[in-house]
Short mmCIF file of C-alpha atoms and ligand atoms in Angstrom, two decimals:
data_model
loop_
_atom_site.label_atom_id
_atom_site.label_comp_id
_atom_site.label_asym_id
_atom_site.label_seq_id
_atom_site.Cartn_x
_atom_site.Cartn_y
_atom_site.Cartn_z
CA MET B 1 134.36 69.93 119.92
CA ASP B 2 135.50 72.71 117.33
CA TYR B 3 132.49 75.38 118.59
CA ASN B 4 133.75 78.48 116.57
CA GLY B 5 132.92 76.19 113.81
CA PHE B 6 129.39 76.07 114.49
CA PHE B 7 129.83 80.28 114.87
CA ALA B 8 131.12 80.71 111.46
CA SER B 9 129.04 78.34 109.68
CA ALA B 10 125.99 80.15 111.30
CA LEU B 11 127.51 83.82 109.71
CA ASP B 12 128.42 81.51 106.56
CA ALA B 13 124.35 81.12 106.22
CA LEU B 14 123.81 84.42 106.66
CA ARG B 15 125.89 85.40 104.14
CA ASP B 16 124.81 82.80 101.79
CA GLU B 17 121.44 84.32 102.14
CA ARG B 18 122.86 87.74 101.60
CA ARG B 19 122.20 89.50 105.42
CA TYR B 20 124.82 89.10 107.03
CA ARG B 21 125.44 93.36 108.39
CA ILE B 22 128.27 95.41 108.75
CA PHE B 23 128.21 98.22 110.10
CA ALA B 24 129.43 101.48 109.41
CA ASP B 25 132.28 102.84 111.88
CA LEU B 26 130.65 106.54 112.25
CA GLU B 27 131.21 109.28 114.01
CA ARG B 28 128.49 112.13 114.53
CA ILE B 29 129.08 115.79 114.86
CA ALA B 30 127.13 117.85 117.51
CA GLY B 31 126.19 120.58 115.77
CA ARG B 32 126.31 119.60 111.96
CA PHE B 33 123.71 116.96 112.14
CA PRO B 34 123.07 114.97 109.33
CA GLN B 35 126.89 115.39 108.82
CA ALA B 36 129.46 112.72 110.03
CA ILE B 37 132.25 111.49 109.49
CA TRP B 38 133.03 107.68 108.41
CA HIS B 39 135.90 105.97 109.20
CA SER B 40 136.20 104.04 106.07
CA PRO B 41 138.94 101.44 105.53
CA GLN B 42 140.67 104.04 103.17
CA GLY B 43 140.58 106.57 106.45
CA LYS B 44 138.12 109.34 107.61
CA ARG B 45 135.60 110.32 105.06
CA ASP B 46 132.94 112.71 105.58
CA VAL B 47 129.34 111.54 104.96
CA VAL B 48 125.92 112.53 105.30
CA ILE B 49 123.50 110.50 107.25
CA TRP B 50 119.96 109.74 106.22
CA CYS B 51 118.90 106.92 107.83
CA SER B 52 118.39 107.99 111.58
CA ASN B 53 115.57 107.38 114.15
CA ASP B 54 117.17 110.96 115.40
CA TYR B 55 114.46 111.95 113.78
CA LEU B 56 114.17 115.30 115.01
CA GLY B 57 118.09 116.04 115.83
CA MET B 58 117.29 116.28 119.81
CA ALA B 59 120.55 114.36 120.21
CA GLN B 60 122.04 117.39 119.46
CA HIS B 61 120.18 119.92 121.01
CA PRO B 62 122.01 122.72 123.36
CA LYS B 63 119.34 122.18 126.04
CA VAL B 64 119.47 118.01 126.09
CA ILE B 65 123.17 118.08 126.15
CA GLY B 66 123.25 120.97 129.11
CA ALA B 67 121.43 119.13 130.83
CA MET B 68 123.40 115.65 130.67
CA VAL B 69 126.21 117.86 130.80
CA GLU B 70 125.00 119.47 134.32
CA THR B 71 123.92 116.79 135.52
CA ALA B 72 126.95 113.97 135.20
CA THR B 73 128.84 117.03 136.56
CA ARG B 74 126.99 116.82 139.65
CA MET B 75 125.40 113.11 140.05
CA GLY B 76 127.98 111.56 138.56
CA THR B 77 127.42 109.16 135.66
CA GLY B 78 125.67 105.77 136.88
CA ALA B 79 122.80 105.07 138.91
CA GLY B 80 124.48 102.66 141.24
CA GLY B 81 122.11 100.26 140.78
CA THR B 82 118.37 98.69 140.49
CA ARG B 83 116.00 100.54 141.68
CA ASN B 84 115.41 98.26 144.25
CA ILE B 85 118.31 98.00 145.68
CA ALA B 86 120.18 101.44 145.17
CA GLY B 87 117.01 103.85 145.32
CA THR B 88 115.75 106.29 142.77
CA ASN B 89 117.72 109.24 141.28
CA HIS B 90 115.72 112.09 141.34
CA PRO B 91 116.19 113.00 137.96
CA LEU B 92 113.94 109.59 137.37
CA VAL B 93 111.28 110.79 139.05
CA GLU B 94 110.58 113.82 137.76
CA LEU B 95 111.23 112.03 133.83
CA GLU B 96 108.32 109.91 135.05
CA ARG B 97 106.15 112.73 135.77
CA GLU B 98 107.37 114.62 132.65
CA LEU B 99 105.92 111.26 131.16
CA ALA B 100 102.72 110.60 132.70
CA ASP B 101 101.86 114.44 131.99
CA LEU B 102 102.98 114.17 128.14
CA HIS B 103 100.26 111.58 127.72
CA GLY B 104 97.71 112.27 129.99
CA LYS B 105 97.86 109.40 132.28
CA GLU B 106 98.34 108.45 135.55
CA ALA B 107 101.22 107.65 135.97
CA ALA B 108 104.51 106.39 133.91
CA LEU B 109 107.33 103.51 134.16
CA VAL B 110 110.83 104.33 132.97
CA PHE B 111 112.83 101.18 131.71
CA THR B 112 116.39 100.78 130.25
CA SER B 113 114.97 100.92 126.51
CA GLY B 114 111.73 100.67 124.68
CA TYR B 115 112.96 97.28 123.43
CA VAL B 116 112.86 96.50 127.15
CA SER B 117 109.52 98.23 127.80
CA ASN B 118 107.78 95.65 125.31
CA GLN B 119 109.90 93.05 126.28
CA THR B 120 108.93 92.93 130.13
CA GLY B 121 106.32 95.10 130.35
CA ILE B 122 103.57 92.71 128.16
CA PRO B 123 104.60 89.47 129.18
CA THR B 124 104.14 91.17 132.72
CA ILE B 125 100.61 92.75 131.87
CA ALA B 126 99.64 89.40 130.34
CA LYS B 127 100.42 87.35 132.91
CA LEU B 128 98.42 89.49 136.10
CA LEU B 129 95.21 88.67 133.97
CA PRO B 130 93.82 85.50 134.11
CA ASN B 131 93.69 83.15 131.32
CA CYS B 132 94.30 86.59 129.02
CA LEU B 133 94.40 86.59 125.02
CA LEU B 134 96.60 88.63 123.30
CA LEU B 135 95.88 89.42 119.86
CA SER B 136 98.85 91.25 118.44
CA ASP B 137 98.84 93.29 114.73
CA ALA B 138 101.02 90.86 112.15
CA LEU B 139 103.72 93.95 111.71
CA ASN B 140 104.72 94.14 115.57
CA HIS B 141 107.87 95.05 116.19
CA ASN B 142 110.03 92.11 117.06
CA SER B 143 110.27 93.79 120.77
CA MET B 144 106.21 92.84 121.44
CA ILE B 145 106.45 90.14 119.42
CA GLU B 146 109.17 88.64 122.12
CA GLY B 147 106.90 90.07 125.34
CA VAL B 148 103.96 87.89 123.74
CA ARG B 149 106.13 85.03 123.68
CA GLN B 150 107.05 85.14 126.92
CA SER B 151 103.74 85.71 128.37
CA GLY B 152 103.26 81.94 128.02
CA CYS B 153 99.37 83.39 127.05
CA GLU B 154 97.69 82.17 123.62
CA LYS B 155 98.28 84.52 121.09
CA LEU B 156 96.06 85.37 117.76
CA VAL B 157 97.44 87.58 115.50
CA TRP B 158 95.63 89.55 112.67
CA ARG B 159 96.05 90.92 109.55
CA HIS B 160 98.28 94.66 109.36
CA ASN B 161 95.89 97.17 110.42
CA ASP B 162 93.13 95.51 109.07
CA VAL B 163 89.97 95.85 112.17
CA GLY B 164 87.69 93.48 110.12
CA HIS B 165 89.80 90.99 111.06
CA LEU B 166 90.45 92.10 114.60
CA GLU B 167 86.61 92.04 115.14
CA GLU B 168 85.88 88.69 113.67
CA LEU B 169 88.54 87.16 116.73
CA LEU B 170 87.25 89.42 119.29
CA LYS B 171 84.05 88.40 118.12
CA ALA B 172 84.73 84.64 118.32
CA ALA B 173 86.58 84.40 121.76
CA ASP B 174 84.96 83.98 125.24
CA PRO B 175 83.22 87.31 126.62
CA LYS B 176 84.51 86.81 129.91
CA ARG B 177 88.32 85.91 128.94
CA PRO B 178 90.63 88.70 129.64
CA LYS B 179 91.88 90.09 126.09
CA VAL B 180 94.43 92.73 125.28
CA ILE B 181 95.17 94.32 121.43
CA LEU B 182 98.62 94.87 120.50
CA PHE B 183 99.38 97.67 118.03
CA GLU B 184 101.70 100.06 117.03
CA SER B 185 100.66 103.46 116.43
CA LEU B 186 102.95 103.83 113.29
CA TYR B 187 104.11 101.26 111.53
CA SER B 188 108.21 102.48 110.67
CA MET B 189 109.16 100.34 108.10
CA ASP B 190 106.10 101.36 105.87
CA GLY B 191 105.31 104.24 107.00
CA ASP B 192 101.98 103.74 107.86
CA VAL B 193 99.37 104.46 110.64
CA ALA B 194 96.86 102.50 112.92
CA PRO B 195 93.36 103.07 112.79
CA VAL B 196 93.62 103.68 116.35
CA HIS B 197 90.07 105.08 117.17
CA ALA B 198 88.78 102.03 115.09
CA ILE B 199 90.79 99.92 117.43
CA CYS B 200 89.56 101.38 120.36
CA ASP B 201 85.59 101.08 119.48
CA LEU B 202 86.34 97.52 119.22
CA ALA B 203 88.08 97.40 122.45
CA GLU B 204 85.34 98.70 124.11
CA LYS B 205 83.00 97.16 122.57
CA TYR B 206 84.42 93.53 123.36
CA GLY B 207 85.70 94.76 126.74
CA ALA B 208 89.69 94.59 125.45
CA MET B 209 92.41 96.69 126.73
CA THR B 210 94.41 98.45 124.67
CA TYR B 211 98.59 98.63 124.44
CA ALA B 212 99.74 100.68 121.74
CA ASP B 213 103.81 101.27 121.00
CA GLU B 214 103.82 104.85 120.23
CA VAL B 215 108.10 104.39 119.53
CA HIS B 216 107.99 106.03 115.79
CA ALA B 217 105.70 109.03 117.00
CA VAL B 218 106.69 110.21 120.06
CA GLY B 219 108.11 114.16 119.86
CA MET B 220 106.89 114.17 116.53
CA TYR B 221 103.28 114.05 115.86
CA GLY B 222 100.50 116.24 118.54
CA PRO B 223 100.37 119.35 119.74
CA ARG B 224 103.11 118.27 122.40
CA GLY B 225 104.86 115.38 120.96
CA GLY B 226 102.15 113.07 122.80
CA GLY B 227 102.32 110.50 119.27
CA ILE B 228 100.03 109.74 116.76
CA CYS B 229 97.12 108.94 119.34
CA GLU B 230 97.69 112.30 120.98
CA ARG B 231 96.90 113.98 117.16
CA GLU B 232 93.77 111.71 117.12
CA GLY B 233 92.44 112.76 120.16
CA ALA B 234 92.63 109.24 121.45
CA MET B 235 95.09 109.27 124.17
CA HIS B 236 92.72 108.92 127.01
CA ARG B 237 91.21 105.56 124.77
CA VAL B 238 94.24 103.56 125.23
CA ASP B 239 95.37 102.23 128.65
CA VAL B 240 98.87 101.30 128.07
CA LEU B 241 101.15 103.62 125.97
CA GLU B 242 104.61 102.59 125.56
CA GLY B 243 107.46 104.90 123.88
CA THR B 244 110.94 105.51 123.58
CA LEU B 245 113.42 108.08 124.85
CA ALA B 246 116.46 107.06 121.96
CA LYS B 247 114.45 108.19 118.93
CA ALA B 248 112.79 111.06 118.24
CA PHE B 249 113.60 112.26 122.12
CA GLY B 250 117.46 111.46 121.50
CA CYS B 251 118.45 109.89 124.54
CA LEU B 252 118.29 106.23 125.62
CA GLY B 253 115.41 104.47 127.74
CA GLY B 254 111.81 103.25 127.43
CA PHE B 255 108.87 103.76 129.00
CA ILE B 256 104.94 102.49 129.62
CA THR B 257 102.25 105.09 130.93
CA GLY B 258 98.90 104.44 132.27
CA SER B 259 96.51 103.89 134.87
CA LYS B 260 98.54 103.76 138.18
CA GLU B 261 97.64 100.53 139.64
CA MET B 262 98.90 98.90 136.10
CA VAL B 263 102.22 101.00 136.33
CA ASP B 264 102.65 99.71 140.12
CA ALA B 265 101.97 96.46 139.37
CA VAL B 266 104.29 95.88 136.39
CA ARG B 267 106.90 97.70 138.80
CA SER B 268 106.46 95.35 140.82
CA TYR B 269 106.29 92.28 138.73
CA ALA B 270 108.41 92.86 136.20
CA PRO B 271 112.10 91.06 136.11
CA GLY B 272 113.39 93.38 133.03
CA PHE B 273 112.67 96.37 135.47
CA ILE B 274 113.08 95.31 138.53
CA PHE B 275 116.64 93.24 137.79
CA THR B 276 118.66 95.74 136.09
CA THR B 277 120.46 98.97 137.08
CA ALA B 278 118.03 102.14 136.43
CA LEU B 279 119.02 104.65 133.93
CA PRO B 280 121.80 107.39 134.55
CA PRO B 281 120.10 110.47 135.82
CA ALA B 282 122.32 112.32 133.16
CA ILE B 283 120.45 110.52 130.78
CA CYS B 284 116.80 110.90 132.64
CA ALA B 285 117.31 115.02 132.81
CA ALA B 286 118.14 115.27 129.36
CA ALA B 287 115.42 113.44 127.82
CA THR B 288 113.41 115.40 130.41
CA ALA B 289 114.71 118.42 128.44
CA ALA B 290 113.96 117.05 125.04
CA ILE B 291 110.25 116.17 126.14
CA LYS B 292 109.84 119.58 127.81
CA HIS B 293 111.42 121.48 124.96
CA LEU B 294 108.99 118.88 122.47
CA LYS B 295 106.39 119.93 124.31
CA THR B 296 106.19 123.52 123.42
CA SER B 297 108.57 123.67 120.52
CA GLN B 298 106.67 123.10 117.24
CA TRP B 299 109.08 124.14 114.76
CA GLU B 300 110.73 120.48 114.51
CA ARG B 301 107.14 118.79 113.91
CA ASP B 302 106.71 121.04 111.34
CA ARG B 303 109.98 121.43 109.47
CA HIS B 304 110.41 117.29 109.86
CA GLN B 305 107.16 117.17 108.14
CA ASP B 306 107.90 119.32 105.41
CA ARG B 307 111.20 118.09 104.70
CA ALA B 308 110.00 114.65 104.67
CA ALA B 309 107.25 115.97 101.90
CA ARG B 310 110.17 117.48 99.83
CA VAL B 311 112.11 114.18 100.02
CA LYS B 312 109.34 112.52 98.56
CA ALA B 313 108.09 115.23 95.99
CA VAL B 314 111.96 115.18 94.64
CA LEU B 315 112.73 111.29 94.99
CA ASN B 316 108.79 111.09 92.81
CA ALA B 317 109.48 113.23 89.96
CA ALA B 318 113.18 111.82 89.38
CA GLY B 319 111.00 108.45 88.81
CA LEU B 320 112.16 106.52 91.99
CA PRO B 321 110.25 104.16 93.43
CA VAL B 322 109.21 105.69 96.67
CA MET B 323 106.74 103.55 97.91
CA PRO B 324 103.35 104.75 99.62
CA SER B 325 103.86 105.93 103.51
CA THR B 326 101.49 108.70 105.29
CA THR B 327 103.90 110.00 107.47
CA HIS B 328 108.57 111.45 107.75
CA ILE B 329 109.37 107.54 106.79
CA VAL B 330 110.60 107.49 103.12
CA PRO B 331 110.89 103.75 101.91
CA LEU B 332 112.67 103.10 98.66
CA PHE B 333 111.59 99.86 97.21
CA VAL B 334 114.75 97.52 95.77
CA GLY B 335 112.88 93.74 95.98
CA ASP B 336 116.20 91.99 96.35
CA PRO B 337 118.93 91.56 99.13
CA ASP B 338 121.76 91.79 96.73
CA LYS B 339 121.06 94.69 95.34
CA VAL B 340 119.99 96.46 98.16
CA LYS B 341 123.17 96.01 100.02
CA ALA B 342 125.06 97.23 96.71
CA ALA B 343 123.09 100.42 96.41
CA SER B 344 123.71 101.26 100.58
CA ASP B 345 127.43 100.54 99.85
CA MET B 346 127.65 102.57 96.15
CA LEU B 347 125.64 105.38 98.29
CA LEU B 348 128.27 105.60 100.75
CA ALA B 349 131.68 104.94 98.76
CA GLU B 350 131.03 106.94 95.82
CA HIS B 351 128.41 109.79 96.98
CA GLY B 352 129.20 110.04 101.14
CA ILE B 353 125.38 109.06 101.59
CA TYR B 354 124.35 106.76 104.61
CA ILE B 355 121.57 104.91 103.66
CA GLN B 356 121.46 101.60 105.73
CA PRO B 357 119.80 98.60 103.44
CA ILE B 358 116.76 96.83 105.21
CA ASN B 359 116.13 93.40 104.68
CA TYR B 360 115.10 90.30 105.75
CA PRO B 361 113.57 89.57 109.05
CA THR B 362 113.19 93.63 109.21
CA VAL B 363 110.98 93.83 106.03
CA PRO B 364 109.78 90.37 104.12
CA ARG B 365 111.99 88.75 101.62
CA GLY B 366 111.43 90.22 98.36
CA GLU B 367 110.71 93.78 100.08
CA GLU B 368 114.09 94.73 100.26
CA ARG B 369 113.89 98.56 100.81
CA LEU B 370 115.92 101.46 101.80
CA ARG B 371 114.93 103.49 104.11
CA ILE B 372 115.26 107.31 104.12
CA THR B 373 114.25 109.46 107.63
CA PRO B 374 114.48 113.07 106.55
CA SER B 375 115.22 115.45 109.86
CA PRO B 376 114.49 118.79 109.76
CA TYR B 377 117.86 119.68 108.92
CA HIS B 378 118.19 117.70 105.90
CA ASP B 379 118.26 121.17 103.83
CA ASP B 380 117.37 121.47 99.90
CA LEU B 381 120.74 121.20 98.71
CA LEU B 382 121.07 118.03 100.66
CA ILE B 383 117.58 116.42 99.24
CA ASP B 384 118.75 117.51 95.97
CA LYS B 385 122.05 115.89 96.24
CA LEU B 386 120.12 112.90 97.90
CA ALA B 387 118.52 112.78 94.68
CA GLU B 388 120.87 112.69 92.16
CA ALA B 389 122.79 109.76 93.73
CA LEU B 390 119.89 107.60 93.77
CA VAL B 391 119.34 107.73 90.17
CA ASP B 392 123.13 107.51 89.52
CA VAL B 393 122.74 104.62 91.83
CA TRP B 394 119.46 103.00 90.50
CA ASP B 395 120.23 103.57 86.34
CA ARG B 396 123.86 101.73 87.15
CA LEU B 397 122.83 98.97 88.98
CA GLU B 398 119.16 98.66 87.13
CA LEU B 399 117.45 98.94 89.89
CA PRO B 400 113.03 99.06 89.49
CA THR B 401 111.90 102.01 88.03
CA ARG B 402 108.28 103.59 90.02
CA GLN B 403 106.16 101.48 87.27
CA GLN B 404 108.34 98.04 88.19
CA ALA B 405 107.62 98.26 91.79
CA MET B 406 104.16 99.02 91.40
CA ALA B 407 103.87 95.78 89.68
CA ALA B 408 106.13 94.16 92.32
CA GLU B 409 104.15 94.58 95.36
C1 PLP L 1 112.63 100.85 118.25
C2 PLP L 1 112.16 100.36 118.77
C3 PLP L 1 111.82 99.46 119.79
C4 PLP L 1 112.25 99.50 120.66
O1 PLP L 1 113.34 100.72 121.12
P1 PLP L 1 114.52 101.63 121.77
O2 PLP L 1 114.36 102.29 122.72
O3 PLP L 1 115.26 101.28 120.80
O4 PLP L 1 115.20 99.81 122.46
C5 PLP L 1 110.51 99.44 120.00
N1 PLP L 1 109.76 99.25 119.07
C6 PLP L 1 109.23 99.69 117.70
C7 PLP L 1 108.67 99.87 116.92
C8 PLP L 1 110.77 100.21 117.34
O5 PLP L 1 110.87 100.55 116.52
#
């Protein structure tokens, strides 16, 4: 039996569809973000990163690095086991207190990633509710889809951000049946935001629980970085707020926050929590430092929004097809898997600009794009160079203009 033959043909299928992925070998330089070194086939080259989810540059913040190094020096590297077997390290307790406070909730529980939070949190909650019905937004992240699937519960998908459709589904369901509405507060491929209050109104009207993924909003929105729900004054209305420590907080890990009973039940029943080693204390301390800093510092959030607005304005003025986005995400429409890859390759090789292509299944086929994520550290000069490089690539590859993109969408 030619086992490797099966793997090779699976890879060929991806290549045929133009969605075989190649990762750039990068070396970020702390203190000089978004500058990095690219270990290219021809050797080391300086590049500027334009697609990082280290949205606020917190992964290089001196307080965050300091907390990580100090804690690792004092407590060592690994956690030494699952929390059930090896106990809980104190920095993890402090981190959970910090997170509960961030979202104004009774309790928080930390997982090894945001992905795991959804993948194990959602089915654990759903299975503890008798005959639970899950109502999931059509554009929810893969980690939520997997969580829903693993619950084995009946699922209904509502059209993206369409509360009219959500209400139809809620109205048709048995009023006595437990229900959970699952959505993201900020959708990171289009940069649009959920109608949080309208969803919570429906949840109250039809007796449903709400579960919001705030992964792309924590740290960045709300007066203390509590996310979109904080900005909208809706944190107390959402039952489960889930987030990551790996994007705006610049570290690693994920979490849920909510009532003490819900959090305790997930702690006690979730396999993806119970059977895996806890986060290292140094990472917990670093994440706590990032959260604490962003609770009081508004500079990063203001500068982040200012930079995103400037990138949108400059690219729009250059006639580039910036897709509508009400947040810090700047998607540029390409609409072709070959061309999006060619554009990304050309930007890196010829302009020293790194933007990963986004293609199926992350976005639907025909909606391939470049997803640009400005940070507080992308200055005016970098933005002007980005625009110049994009215009050059757009001309040479004959990519869609704004008018053509609008017609195609
Ligand atoms: C990135 C992402 C996650 C996963 O978070 P990690 O901490 O990176 O595992 C979950 N939900 C959404 C919407 C994401 O984009």
